[in-house]
Tab-separated table of C-alpha atoms in Angstrom:
chain	number	residue	atom	x	y	z
A	1	MET	CA	147.812	118.862	170.523
A	2	THR	CA	147.750	114.849	171.584
A	3	ASN	CA	145.820	113.311	174.020
A	4	ALA	CA	149.644	112.287	175.384
A	5	LYS	CA	149.004	115.767	177.376
A	6	LYS	CA	145.551	116.140	177.759
A	7	ILE	CA	144.442	116.677	181.178
A	8	TYR	CA	141.037	116.927	182.743
A	9	THR	CA	139.659	118.945	185.801
A	10	MET	CA	136.008	118.456	188.258
A	11	GLY	CA	135.308	120.048	191.370
A	12	HIS	CA	132.765	117.101	193.583
A	13	SER	CA	130.667	119.546	195.341
A	14	THR	CA	128.225	117.534	197.536
A	15	VAL	CA	127.223	115.052	195.084
A	16	SER	CA	127.179	111.331	195.940
A	17	SER	CA	130.133	109.234	195.162
A	18	ALA	CA	128.078	107.606	192.539
A	19	PHE	CA	127.728	109.951	190.271
A	20	PHE	CA	131.101	111.765	190.609
A	21	LEU	CA	132.200	108.250	189.546
A	22	SER	CA	129.340	108.108	186.893
A	23	ILE	CA	131.151	111.339	184.949
A	24	ILE	CA	134.530	110.331	185.198
A	25	GLN	CA	133.881	106.612	183.972
A	26	LYS	CA	132.269	108.601	181.022
A	27	PHE	CA	135.541	110.701	180.345
A	28	GLY	CA	137.552	107.586	180.680
A	29	ILE	CA	139.406	108.583	183.624
A	30	SER	CA	141.491	106.421	185.603
A	31	CYS	CA	143.594	108.422	187.769
A	32	ILE	CA	141.682	110.989	189.984
A	33	VAL	CA	144.558	113.537	191.666
A	34	ASP	CA	143.875	115.399	195.141
A	35	VAL	CA	144.759	119.405	194.316
A	36	ARG	CA	143.095	119.830	197.804
A	37	SER	CA	145.106	121.579	200.513
A	38	VAL	CA	142.782	120.203	202.892
A	39	PRO	CA	141.422	116.595	201.564
A	40	TYR	CA	138.473	116.733	203.995
A	41	SER	CA	134.958	118.232	203.572
A	42	ARG	CA	132.517	118.539	206.126
A	43	HIS	CA	129.318	118.784	203.650
A	44	ALA	CA	131.003	115.825	201.729
A	45	PRO	CA	132.083	113.970	204.393
A	46	GLN	CA	132.455	110.879	201.237
A	47	TYR	CA	134.664	112.941	199.918
A	48	ASN	CA	137.355	112.644	202.510
A	49	LYS	CA	140.990	111.383	201.631
A	50	GLU	CA	140.515	108.090	203.100
A	51	GLU	CA	137.323	106.868	202.047
A	52	LEU	CA	137.280	108.413	198.408
A	53	ASN	CA	140.453	106.657	198.439
A	54	ARG	CA	138.973	103.169	199.233
A	55	PHE	CA	135.913	104.247	196.453
A	56	LEU	CA	138.132	104.320	193.709
A	57	LYS	CA	140.353	101.825	194.674
A	58	ARG	CA	136.667	99.540	194.358
A	59	ASN	CA	136.409	100.756	191.227
A	60	SER	CA	139.681	100.573	189.496
A	61	VAL	CA	140.393	104.426	189.785
A	62	GLN	CA	143.790	105.050	190.921
A	63	TYR	CA	143.811	108.259	193.913
A	64	VAL	CA	146.920	110.062	194.144
A	65	PHE	CA	147.109	112.909	196.733
A	66	MET	CA	148.840	116.330	195.673
A	67	GLY	CA	148.084	118.526	197.604
A	68	ASP	CA	151.366	119.767	198.499
A	69	GLU	CA	152.218	120.453	195.329
A	70	PHE	CA	149.233	121.516	193.923
A	71	GLY	CA	147.230	123.356	196.543
A	72	ALA	CA	145.548	126.546	197.369
A	73	ARG	CA	147.398	127.090	201.194
A	74	ARG	CA	150.979	126.775	201.494
A	75	GLU	CA	153.383	126.967	204.549
A	76	ASP	CA	156.051	129.207	202.800
A	77	GLN	CA	154.761	132.783	203.456
A	78	SER	CA	157.298	134.205	200.631
A	79	LEU	CA	154.390	132.843	198.335
A	80	TYR	CA	151.676	135.781	199.654
A	81	SER	CA	151.302	139.055	197.972
A	82	LEU	CA	151.858	141.507	200.446
A	83	SER	CA	148.059	141.568	200.625
A	84	GLY	CA	148.099	138.306	202.343
A	85	TYR	CA	146.442	136.194	199.567
A	86	LEU	CA	148.227	133.439	197.712
A	87	ASP	CA	150.351	134.647	194.691
A	88	PHE	CA	149.971	132.126	192.230
A	89	GLU	CA	152.235	133.339	189.768
A	90	ARG	CA	155.319	132.903	192.628
A	91	THR	CA	153.472	129.527	193.764
A	92	ARG	CA	153.581	128.171	189.891
A	93	LYS	CA	157.259	129.087	189.763
A	94	SER	CA	157.512	126.801	193.389
A	95	GLU	CA	159.976	124.007	193.416
A	96	LEU	CA	156.874	121.728	194.557
A	97	PHE	CA	154.837	123.042	191.958
A	98	MET	CA	157.099	122.593	188.903
A	99	CYS	CA	157.842	118.750	191.007
A	100	GLY	CA	154.011	117.770	190.820
A	101	ILE	CA	154.244	119.262	187.115
A	102	GLU	CA	156.599	116.935	186.368
A	103	ARG	CA	154.791	113.251	188.214
A	104	ILE	CA	151.628	114.628	186.291
A	105	ASN	CA	153.961	113.785	183.360
A	106	LYS	CA	155.398	110.887	184.434
A	107	GLY	CA	151.425	109.874	185.509
A	108	LEU	CA	150.414	110.132	181.725
A	109	GLN	CA	153.163	108.608	180.378
A	110	ALA	CA	152.474	105.715	182.620
A	111	GLY	CA	149.603	105.560	180.332
A	112	PHE	CA	146.720	106.923	182.749
A	113	ARG	CA	143.713	109.418	182.273
A	114	ILE	CA	144.069	111.961	184.655
A	115	ALA	CA	141.542	114.411	186.598
A	116	LEU	CA	142.460	117.193	188.882
A	117	MET	CA	139.749	116.903	191.326
A	118	CYS	CA	139.117	120.178	194.066
A	119	THR	CA	135.888	121.144	195.754
A	120	GLU	CA	134.417	124.111	193.779
A	121	LYS	CA	131.862	122.610	191.251
A	122	TRP	CA	132.809	125.402	189.249
A	123	ALA	CA	136.325	125.042	187.910
A	124	ILE	CA	136.471	129.380	186.770
A	125	GLU	CA	136.011	129.772	190.645
A	126	CYS	CA	138.922	127.289	191.431
A	127	HIS	CA	142.361	127.167	192.407
A	128	ARG	CA	142.657	124.245	189.976
A	129	SER	CA	141.968	125.854	186.967
A	130	ILE	CA	143.490	129.658	187.682
A	131	LEU	CA	146.503	128.354	189.422
A	132	VAL	CA	146.938	124.593	188.373
A	133	GLY	CA	145.393	124.129	185.182
A	134	LYS	CA	146.864	127.922	184.220
A	135	GLY	CA	150.469	126.661	185.210
A	136	LEU	CA	149.885	122.975	183.298
A	137	ALA	CA	148.309	124.890	180.176
A	138	ASP	CA	151.780	127.301	180.426
A	139	ALA	CA	153.414	123.673	180.192
A	140	GLY	CA	152.471	122.757	176.969
A	141	PHE	CA	149.178	120.443	178.366
A	142	GLU	CA	145.657	120.574	177.241
A	143	VAL	CA	143.882	121.279	180.255
A	144	VAL	CA	139.523	119.960	179.999
A	145	HIS	CA	137.181	121.838	182.906
A	146	ILE	CA	134.254	119.160	183.043
A	147	GLY	CA	130.900	120.464	184.583
A	148	HIS	CA	128.637	118.250	186.454
A	149	ASP	CA	126.567	118.189	182.674
A	150	CYS	CA	129.318	115.902	181.289
A	151	LYS	CA	130.087	120.119	179.422
A	152	THR	CA	133.770	120.849	179.002
A	153	MET	CA	135.917	123.997	178.779
A	154	THR	CA	139.148	124.282	177.761
A	155	GLN	CA	141.695	126.279	179.723
A	156	HIS	CA	142.051	128.787	176.722
A	157	GLU	CA	138.136	129.049	176.036
A	158	LEU	CA	138.119	129.442	180.290
A	159	GLU	CA	140.897	132.380	179.351
A	160	LYS	CA	138.202	133.999	177.102
A	161	VAL	CA	135.424	133.860	179.481
A	162	LEU	CA	137.901	135.827	182.262
A	163	LEU	CA	138.843	138.493	179.925
A	164	LYS	CA	135.377	139.198	179.279
A	165	THR	CA	134.709	139.328	183.090
A	166	TYR	CA	137.485	141.572	183.982
A	167	PHE	CA	137.334	143.616	180.286
A	168	PRO	CA	134.426	143.809	179.673
A	169	GLU	CA	133.928	147.109	177.536
A	170	VAL	CA	137.580	147.443	176.197
A	171	ASN	CA	137.299	149.209	172.645
A	172	MET	CA	137.507	146.823	169.897
A	173	PHE	CA	138.518	149.912	167.559
A	174	ALA	CA	141.372	150.412	170.318
A	175	ASP	CA	144.399	149.723	167.344
A	176	GLN	CA	143.046	151.829	164.647
A	177	LEU	CA	143.609	154.600	166.940
A	178	GLY	CA	147.355	153.502	167.688
A	179	GLU	CA	146.954	151.476	170.325
A	180	PRO	CA	146.973	147.751	169.868
A	181	LEU	CA	145.032	145.476	172.017
A	182	ASP	CA	148.111	143.504	174.001
A	183	GLU	CA	144.868	140.389	174.499
A	184	LYS	CA	148.152	138.319	176.397
A	185	ALA	CA	148.638	140.661	178.574
A	186	MET	CA	144.985	141.293	179.119
A	187	ILE	CA	144.193	137.521	180.027
A	188	GLU	CA	147.493	137.864	182.674
A	189	GLU	CA	145.922	140.642	184.160
A	190	ALA	CA	142.511	138.927	184.135
A	191	TYR	CA	144.109	135.995	186.270
A	192	ARG	CA	145.482	138.251	188.564
A	193	ARG	CA	142.156	139.786	189.667
A	194	LYS	CA	140.849	136.582	189.957
A	195	ASN	CA	143.890	135.312	191.926
A	196	GLU	CA	143.302	138.463	194.478
A	197	GLU	CA	139.195	137.358	194.203
A	198	ILE	CA	139.998	133.610	195.533
A	199	GLY	CA	143.424	133.252	196.566
A	200	PHE	CA	143.872	131.900	200.395
A	201	VAL	CA	144.791	134.316	202.942
A	202	GLY	CA	147.869	133.473	204.283
A	203	TYR	CA	147.409	131.847	208.111
A	204	GLU	CA	149.167	134.778	209.672
A	205	GLU	CA	147.198	137.804	208.052
A	206	LYS	CA	143.951	135.701	208.705
A	207	GLU	CA	144.259	135.513	212.467
A	208	ALA	CA	145.631	138.956	212.854
A	209	ALA	CA	142.066	140.376	210.518
A	210	HIS	CA	140.014	138.333	212.957
A	211	SER	CA	141.799	138.943	215.248
């Protein structure tokens, strides 16, 4: 796969703006796509939408908010599971999400090197990989997650970690017993389990749970 279809991701956590900038500059990122539904941070106000936009602009990096297309909180209640959390599989099939992928594609075609940005430091604990990264990978993009130590993990590598996390004791000799392993199916199930763990609980259900 060529760099023309490569997308990076990174979580800002509470690091300084200068530190964040140093990492994205190392990877040649020219556009930050904010995938937070609520682009504000109480603990790291330097990443509030307006302030971050100004900071990046001063440093010749484009800022684009795409929380509507790629955010983890949705007003459309049809996208939530019966248990009340946002269903990532349904969300990836939504019109807004598909429009988001098209916007990303156009941005790459325009010559931008794009990094999706969210709050969570660890990609595997964030919807940017479990919701958005999977959707982009399924659409043919190469997704690369950047850590604060500048080490990277591809979406494929992340899937291997998910597999080990949720299926740690898989019988690797099952195929000899006439029960061939379906790794793809297990990875899909691992995504579902992580979705259940980190998926945002819908507003109505959340209010009821705390009443």
